[in-house]
């Protein structure tokens, strides 16, 4: 017994004078030793202390000597977070109610989180603190779908600046700049005494400190990687404040909350899109990226954009083209594949190859439109194809033809939309032109209206709505009577028009090649 205590004494004396019992307290405070050892300090086995020291040295990246060497003692005095590095003795702590950390690695259930700063530091202006805290939350929000909102009432996350012995049973050690409690406890305490001593760069320091503590309050543990924002020691200025995270930080927070989904595009700032189709009659869907918008005669329906996958299960983002029949069969095209939905029910074979389901149609189409019956048109580059499911071959040998047949249209389309009142809309890079099936040409503007091509944002998405309303009359696409009863070929007068719409029979079969067509008489 005496020999062991002597060895312990020697081990402790190897460190600086400040190390010793303080080192044991330190190791217990941060989870490397059971806090109960402090009650029998002289009884600590050498091996236990050495193991605890090695654990600490490994965690913070020091040489694992198992001894209280100078580097280890110095490290113990540096500014750091008060949250434990290890939770091996957490069960004991909780039973003794010494530490209230609930758990770690468990996320909040909701992604909308409120926070409250209920005690501000005396030496910093409240507005400055608000700004720094907001920036630190914004950093975490930039890599997740989390949203943070400051309120003045009791919030999910409650933030306070306090002295060492603040309201609960986990006082700050002198080196501690702050600590936080994992979800669902949701409190963050900053050491006001510490920040007073570091006031020269207090705003910037607070940012890094807050960033770290907010990681905990979101459920992230300490990291052993000293490039991580969750390394227990202050990492101020190691990274770019605009993107302060290490890969590991992003991985850890996204393991809890999932990756950040791309934000929907603004159709008014860039009115190009991936695809457009009409179904049911009078309702038009526009797709762009991962999102879709529903257009009604009154404009973009409220609650949009929404994620494509929420309406059409399994549909990828950034599709090439889409079209729908009046019976509710909706086709989406991307690359060499297409996806079929009946209303919103996915077809069991999704996705299928275009070359299998649509023989004669190329991959990577730009536009697709249904023109009634079993007739579809596809556009790619400067070419287009007419596809009649009821014909054999479905695409006549005379295709592809030049897109300029459509009233001189030139360029690559975003997508093409046929409406049953006899118009084909060509959407190109934020503008559109209207092809009139009856006249076989692009419509000319009447009266004081602007000529085609027109900006899509103003005429379809009602961007700049007030201006548009002054000028819009019956040629506004939203006011077109697109009742499906006009599908029949009454709208077509010229047989030289590319839209010779003969087919009126529509099947609900998902495979377009099996759509029956008994009424076909001629092929355009
Ligand atoms: Zn921490
Ligand atoms: Zn506290």
Short mmCIF file of N, CA and C in Angstrom, two decimals, residues 325-441:
data_model
loop_
_atom_site.label_atom_id
_atom_site.label_comp_id
_atom_site.label_asym_id
_atom_site.label_seq_id
_atom_site.Cartn_x
_atom_site.Cartn_y
_atom_site.Cartn_z
N UNK A 325 -51.43 12.60 -69.81
CA UNK A 325 -52.62 12.45 -70.65
C UNK A 325 -53.83 12.91 -69.85
N UNK A 326 -54.95 13.07 -70.54
CA UNK A 326 -56.15 13.54 -69.85
C UNK A 326 -56.69 12.49 -68.90
N UNK A 327 -56.23 11.26 -69.04
CA UNK A 327 -56.72 10.20 -68.15
C UNK A 327 -55.89 10.09 -66.88
N UNK A 328 -54.84 10.91 -66.76
CA UNK A 328 -54.07 10.91 -65.53
C UNK A 328 -52.78 10.12 -65.59
N UNK A 329 -52.44 9.62 -66.76
CA UNK A 329 -51.13 8.98 -66.91
C UNK A 329 -50.08 10.07 -67.05
N UNK A 330 -49.12 10.04 -66.18
CA UNK A 330 -48.09 11.08 -66.19
C UNK A 330 -46.74 10.42 -66.41
N UNK A 331 -45.98 10.98 -67.34
CA UNK A 331 -44.68 10.41 -67.69
C UNK A 331 -43.60 11.44 -67.42
N UNK A 332 -42.54 10.98 -66.76
CA UNK A 332 -41.38 11.82 -66.52
C UNK A 332 -40.18 11.17 -67.20
N UNK A 333 -39.37 11.98 -67.84
CA UNK A 333 -38.23 11.46 -68.59
C UNK A 333 -36.95 12.05 -68.03
N UNK A 334 -35.96 11.20 -67.86
CA UNK A 334 -34.64 11.68 -67.44
C UNK A 334 -33.58 10.70 -67.94
N UNK A 335 -32.61 11.23 -68.64
CA UNK A 335 -31.54 10.38 -69.16
C UNK A 335 -32.10 9.31 -70.07
N UNK A 336 -31.78 8.06 -69.77
CA UNK A 336 -32.27 6.96 -70.61
C UNK A 336 -33.51 6.30 -70.01
N UNK A 337 -34.11 6.95 -69.01
CA UNK A 337 -35.21 6.30 -68.28
C UNK A 337 -36.46 7.16 -68.26
N UNK A 338 -37.57 6.51 -67.97
CA UNK A 338 -38.80 7.27 -67.74
C UNK A 338 -39.56 6.64 -66.58
N UNK A 339 -40.36 7.48 -65.94
CA UNK A 339 -41.15 7.08 -64.78
C UNK A 339 -42.62 7.32 -65.12
N UNK A 340 -43.46 6.36 -64.81
CA UNK A 340 -44.88 6.47 -65.11
C UNK A 340 -45.68 6.52 -63.81
N UNK A 341 -46.64 7.42 -63.76
CA UNK A 341 -47.54 7.50 -62.60
C UNK A 341 -48.96 7.55 -63.12
N UNK A 342 -49.85 6.85 -62.46
CA UNK A 342 -51.26 7.00 -62.75
C UNK A 342 -51.81 7.90 -61.65
N UNK A 343 -52.19 9.10 -62.01
CA UNK A 343 -52.39 10.17 -61.03
C UNK A 343 -51.06 10.32 -60.27
N UNK A 344 -51.01 9.90 -59.02
CA UNK A 344 -49.71 9.99 -58.34
C UNK A 344 -49.19 8.61 -57.94
N UNK A 345 -49.87 7.55 -58.39
CA UNK A 345 -49.41 6.20 -58.03
C UNK A 345 -48.30 5.76 -58.97
N UNK A 346 -47.15 5.41 -58.43
CA UNK A 346 -46.05 5.00 -59.30
C UNK A 346 -46.32 3.65 -59.96
N UNK A 347 -45.92 3.54 -61.21
CA UNK A 347 -46.04 2.26 -61.91
C UNK A 347 -45.01 1.30 -61.35
N UNK A 348 -45.37 0.03 -61.30
CA UNK A 348 -44.51 -0.95 -60.64
C UNK A 348 -43.17 -1.09 -61.33
N UNK A 349 -43.10 -0.76 -62.61
CA UNK A 349 -41.86 -0.97 -63.35
C UNK A 349 -40.93 0.24 -63.31
N UNK A 350 -41.30 1.28 -62.57
CA UNK A 350 -40.45 2.49 -62.53
C UNK A 350 -39.07 2.20 -61.98
N UNK A 351 -38.03 2.81 -62.54
CA UNK A 351 -38.05 3.45 -63.86
C UNK A 351 -37.85 2.40 -64.95
N UNK A 352 -38.25 2.75 -66.15
CA UNK A 352 -38.03 1.86 -67.30
C UNK A 352 -37.15 2.59 -68.30
N UNK A 353 -36.60 1.81 -69.22
CA UNK A 353 -35.76 2.42 -70.25
C UNK A 353 -36.64 3.05 -71.33
N UNK A 354 -36.26 4.23 -71.76
CA UNK A 354 -36.98 4.90 -72.84
C UNK A 354 -36.95 4.04 -74.10
N UNK A 355 -35.81 3.41 -74.37
CA UNK A 355 -35.69 2.64 -75.61
C UNK A 355 -36.60 1.41 -75.59
N UNK A 356 -37.03 1.00 -74.41
CA UNK A 356 -37.94 -0.15 -74.32
C UNK A 356 -39.39 0.32 -74.38
N UNK A 357 -39.71 1.32 -73.59
CA UNK A 357 -41.11 1.77 -73.49
C UNK A 357 -41.52 2.71 -74.61
N UNK A 358 -40.54 3.40 -75.19
CA UNK A 358 -40.84 4.39 -76.22
C UNK A 358 -39.92 4.15 -77.41
N UNK A 359 -40.10 3.02 -78.11
CA UNK A 359 -39.18 2.70 -79.21
C UNK A 359 -39.14 3.82 -80.25
N UNK A 360 -37.93 4.20 -80.62
CA UNK A 360 -37.77 5.25 -81.62
C UNK A 360 -37.51 6.61 -81.02
N UNK A 361 -37.68 6.74 -79.69
CA UNK A 361 -37.45 8.03 -79.02
C UNK A 361 -36.06 7.99 -78.39
N UNK A 362 -35.27 9.05 -78.56
CA UNK A 362 -33.91 9.05 -78.02
C UNK A 362 -33.89 9.26 -76.50
N UNK A 363 -32.74 8.98 -75.91
CA UNK A 363 -32.51 9.32 -74.50
C UNK A 363 -32.31 10.83 -74.37
N UNK A 364 -32.33 11.30 -73.15
CA UNK A 364 -32.00 12.71 -72.85
C UNK A 364 -32.84 13.69 -73.66
N UNK A 365 -34.15 13.49 -73.64
CA UNK A 365 -35.01 14.42 -74.38
C UNK A 365 -35.07 15.75 -73.64
N UNK A 366 -35.39 16.80 -74.37
CA UNK A 366 -35.57 18.12 -73.76
C UNK A 366 -37.03 18.37 -73.40
N UNK A 367 -37.92 17.92 -74.29
CA UNK A 367 -39.33 18.20 -74.08
C UNK A 367 -40.18 17.02 -74.50
N UNK A 368 -41.36 16.93 -73.86
CA UNK A 368 -42.31 15.88 -74.21
C UNK A 368 -43.70 16.46 -74.05
N UNK A 369 -44.60 16.10 -74.99
CA UNK A 369 -45.99 16.53 -74.81
C UNK A 369 -46.92 15.49 -75.38
N UNK A 370 -48.03 15.36 -74.70
CA UNK A 370 -49.11 14.49 -75.17
C UNK A 370 -50.04 15.36 -75.99
N UNK A 371 -50.47 14.82 -77.12
CA UNK A 371 -51.30 15.62 -78.02
C UNK A 371 -52.65 14.99 -78.25
N UNK A 372 -53.12 14.22 -77.28
CA UNK A 372 -54.41 13.57 -77.46
C UNK A 372 -54.22 12.16 -78.00
N UNK A 373 -55.17 11.30 -77.68
CA UNK A 373 -55.10 9.92 -78.15
C UNK A 373 -53.84 9.25 -77.70
N UNK A 374 -53.16 8.60 -78.63
CA UNK A 374 -51.92 7.92 -78.27
C UNK A 374 -50.72 8.64 -78.86
N UNK A 375 -50.91 9.91 -79.18
CA UNK A 375 -49.85 10.65 -79.87
C UNK A 375 -49.07 11.53 -78.89
N UNK A 376 -47.77 11.36 -78.95
CA UNK A 376 -46.86 12.18 -78.14
C UNK A 376 -45.82 12.79 -79.07
N UNK A 377 -45.32 13.93 -78.67
CA UNK A 377 -44.20 14.53 -79.38
C UNK A 377 -43.03 14.67 -78.42
N UNK A 378 -41.85 14.42 -78.95
CA UNK A 378 -40.63 14.56 -78.15
C UNK A 378 -39.69 15.52 -78.85
N UNK A 379 -38.99 16.29 -78.06
CA UNK A 379 -38.08 17.30 -78.58
C UNK A 379 -36.71 17.10 -77.97
N UNK A 380 -35.71 17.23 -78.82
CA UNK A 380 -34.33 17.13 -78.33
C UNK A 380 -33.45 17.93 -79.27
N UNK A 381 -32.73 18.89 -78.72
CA UNK A 381 -31.89 19.73 -79.55
C UNK A 381 -32.73 20.40 -80.62
N UNK A 382 -32.33 20.28 -81.87
CA UNK A 382 -33.06 20.94 -82.95
C UNK A 382 -34.05 19.99 -83.62
N UNK A 383 -34.30 18.84 -83.00
CA UNK A 383 -35.14 17.83 -83.64
C UNK A 383 -36.38 17.51 -82.81
N UNK A 384 -37.36 16.92 -83.50
CA UNK A 384 -38.51 16.40 -82.76
C UNK A 384 -38.97 15.10 -83.40
N UNK A 385 -39.69 14.33 -82.59
CA UNK A 385 -40.19 13.02 -83.01
C UNK A 385 -41.68 12.96 -82.71
N UNK A 386 -42.43 12.37 -83.60
CA UNK A 386 -43.85 12.11 -83.33
C UNK A 386 -43.98 10.63 -83.00
N UNK A 387 -44.61 10.37 -81.89
CA UNK A 387 -44.75 9.00 -81.41
C UNK A 387 -46.23 8.68 -81.30
N UNK A 388 -46.68 7.66 -82.04
CA UNK A 388 -48.08 7.22 -81.93
C UNK A 388 -48.06 5.79 -81.44
N UNK A 389 -48.53 5.58 -80.24
CA UNK A 389 -48.45 4.25 -79.63
C UNK A 389 -49.19 3.22 -80.46
N UNK A 390 -50.20 3.67 -81.20
CA UNK A 390 -51.05 2.74 -81.93
C UNK A 390 -50.47 2.38 -83.29
N UNK A 391 -49.41 3.04 -83.69
CA UNK A 391 -48.85 2.82 -85.02
C UNK A 391 -47.70 1.84 -84.97
N UNK A 392 -47.36 1.31 -86.11
CA UNK A 392 -46.18 0.46 -86.20
C UNK A 392 -45.44 0.82 -87.48
N UNK A 393 -44.23 1.34 -87.39
CA UNK A 393 -43.57 1.66 -86.12
C UNK A 393 -44.20 2.88 -85.46
N UNK A 394 -43.97 3.00 -84.17
CA UNK A 394 -44.58 4.12 -83.43
C UNK A 394 -44.03 5.46 -83.91
N UNK A 395 -42.75 5.45 -84.28
CA UNK A 395 -42.14 6.65 -84.84
C UNK A 395 -41.85 6.37 -86.31
N UNK A 396 -42.52 7.06 -87.22
CA UNK A 396 -42.29 6.81 -88.65
C UNK A 396 -40.84 7.08 -89.03
N UNK A 397 -40.41 6.47 -90.10
CA UNK A 397 -39.01 6.58 -90.53
C UNK A 397 -38.64 8.01 -90.91
N UNK A 398 -39.64 8.84 -91.18
CA UNK A 398 -39.34 10.21 -91.59
C UNK A 398 -38.87 11.08 -90.42
N UNK A 399 -38.89 10.53 -89.20
CA UNK A 399 -38.43 11.29 -88.03
C UNK A 399 -37.02 10.87 -87.67
N UNK A 400 -36.25 11.76 -87.00
CA UNK A 400 -36.66 13.08 -86.49
C UNK A 400 -36.76 14.13 -87.59
N UNK A 401 -37.52 15.16 -87.29
CA UNK A 401 -37.63 16.32 -88.16
C UNK A 401 -37.12 17.55 -87.42
N UNK A 402 -36.94 18.60 -88.18
CA UNK A 402 -36.41 19.82 -87.55
C UNK A 402 -37.48 20.55 -86.77
N UNK A 403 -37.11 21.04 -85.63
CA UNK A 403 -38.03 21.73 -84.73
C UNK A 403 -38.57 23.01 -85.39
N UNK A 404 -37.84 23.52 -86.38
CA UNK A 404 -38.27 24.76 -87.04
C UNK A 404 -39.60 24.60 -87.77
N UNK A 405 -40.01 23.33 -87.98
CA UNK A 405 -41.32 23.09 -88.58
C UNK A 405 -42.42 23.77 -87.77
N UNK A 406 -42.18 23.90 -86.45
CA UNK A 406 -43.18 24.49 -85.57
C UNK A 406 -43.10 26.02 -85.66
N UNK A 407 -43.47 26.54 -86.77
CA UNK A 407 -43.56 27.99 -86.91
C UNK A 407 -42.23 28.70 -86.80
N UNK A 408 -41.14 27.98 -87.09
CA UNK A 408 -39.84 28.63 -87.09
C UNK A 408 -39.15 28.64 -85.73
N UNK A 409 -39.69 27.88 -84.77
CA UNK A 409 -39.07 27.79 -83.44
C UNK A 409 -37.63 27.32 -83.58
N UNK A 410 -36.72 27.99 -82.88
CA UNK A 410 -35.32 27.58 -82.88
C UNK A 410 -34.80 27.54 -81.46
N UNK A 411 -33.86 26.64 -81.22
CA UNK A 411 -33.23 26.55 -79.91
C UNK A 411 -33.65 25.29 -79.17
N UNK A 412 -33.07 25.15 -78.00
CA UNK A 412 -33.32 23.97 -77.18
C UNK A 412 -34.44 24.29 -76.19
N UNK A 413 -35.45 23.45 -76.16
CA UNK A 413 -36.59 23.75 -75.28
C UNK A 413 -36.31 23.27 -73.86
N UNK A 414 -36.90 23.99 -72.88
CA UNK A 414 -36.95 23.48 -71.50
C UNK A 414 -37.96 22.33 -71.46
N UNK A 415 -39.12 22.60 -71.99
CA UNK A 415 -40.16 21.58 -72.17
C UNK A 415 -41.21 22.19 -73.09
N UNK A 416 -42.15 21.36 -73.47
CA UNK A 416 -43.20 21.78 -74.40
C UNK A 416 -44.52 21.35 -73.80
N UNK A 417 -45.54 22.20 -73.96
CA UNK A 417 -46.85 21.89 -73.38
C UNK A 417 -47.92 22.07 -74.44
N UNK A 418 -48.72 21.03 -74.61
CA UNK A 418 -49.88 21.13 -75.49
C UNK A 418 -51.11 21.33 -74.63
N UNK A 419 -51.90 22.33 -74.96
CA UNK A 419 -53.19 22.46 -74.27
C UNK A 419 -54.28 22.21 -75.29
N UNK A 420 -55.37 21.63 -74.80
CA UNK A 420 -56.36 21.07 -75.70
C UNK A 420 -57.14 22.13 -76.46
N UNK A 421 -56.94 23.38 -76.12
CA UNK A 421 -57.58 24.42 -76.91
C UNK A 421 -56.84 24.64 -78.23
N UNK A 422 -55.77 23.88 -78.43
CA UNK A 422 -55.13 23.93 -79.74
C UNK A 422 -53.86 24.74 -79.78
N UNK A 423 -53.20 24.89 -78.65
CA UNK A 423 -51.94 25.63 -78.61
C UNK A 423 -50.82 24.74 -78.10
N UNK A 424 -49.65 24.99 -78.64
CA UNK A 424 -48.45 24.33 -78.12
C UNK A 424 -47.52 25.43 -77.62
N UNK A 425 -47.14 25.31 -76.36
CA UNK A 425 -46.24 26.30 -75.76
C UNK A 425 -44.83 25.75 -75.75
N UNK A 426 -43.93 26.53 -76.31
CA UNK A 426 -42.51 26.17 -76.30
C UNK A 426 -41.81 27.02 -75.26
N UNK A 427 -41.25 26.35 -74.26
CA UNK A 427 -40.55 27.06 -73.19
C UNK A 427 -39.06 26.93 -73.41
N UNK A 428 -38.40 28.07 -73.45
CA UNK A 428 -36.96 28.09 -73.71
C UNK A 428 -36.30 29.10 -72.80
N UNK A 429 -35.54 28.61 -71.84
CA UNK A 429 -34.65 29.47 -71.08
C UNK A 429 -35.36 30.71 -70.52
N UNK A 430 -36.52 30.49 -69.93
CA UNK A 430 -37.22 31.59 -69.28
C UNK A 430 -38.16 32.38 -70.17
N UNK A 431 -38.25 32.00 -71.45
CA UNK A 431 -39.22 32.65 -72.33
C UNK A 431 -40.12 31.57 -72.94
N UNK A 432 -41.22 32.01 -73.52
CA UNK A 432 -42.07 31.02 -74.19
C UNK A 432 -42.69 31.62 -75.44
N UNK A 433 -43.01 30.74 -76.37
CA UNK A 433 -43.73 31.13 -77.57
C UNK A 433 -44.93 30.21 -77.72
N UNK A 434 -45.99 30.76 -78.31
CA UNK A 434 -47.22 29.97 -78.45
C UNK A 434 -47.44 29.62 -79.91
N UNK A 435 -47.48 28.34 -80.15
CA UNK A 435 -47.75 27.83 -81.49
C UNK A 435 -49.24 27.55 -81.61
N UNK A 436 -49.82 28.03 -82.68
CA UNK A 436 -51.25 27.86 -82.89
C UNK A 436 -51.49 26.71 -83.86
N UNK A 437 -52.11 25.65 -83.37
CA UNK A 437 -52.31 24.47 -84.20
C UNK A 437 -53.24 24.77 -85.38
N UNK A 438 -54.10 25.75 -85.21
CA UNK A 438 -55.06 26.07 -86.27
C UNK A 438 -54.38 26.80 -87.42
N UNK A 439 -53.48 27.70 -87.09
CA UNK A 439 -52.83 28.48 -88.15
C UNK A 439 -51.51 27.87 -88.58
N UNK A 440 -50.98 26.96 -87.77
CA UNK A 440 -49.70 26.35 -88.11
C UNK A 440 -48.54 27.31 -87.95
N UNK A 441 -48.66 28.26 -87.05
CA UNK A 441 -47.54 29.18 -86.84
C UNK A 441 -47.54 29.72 -85.42
#
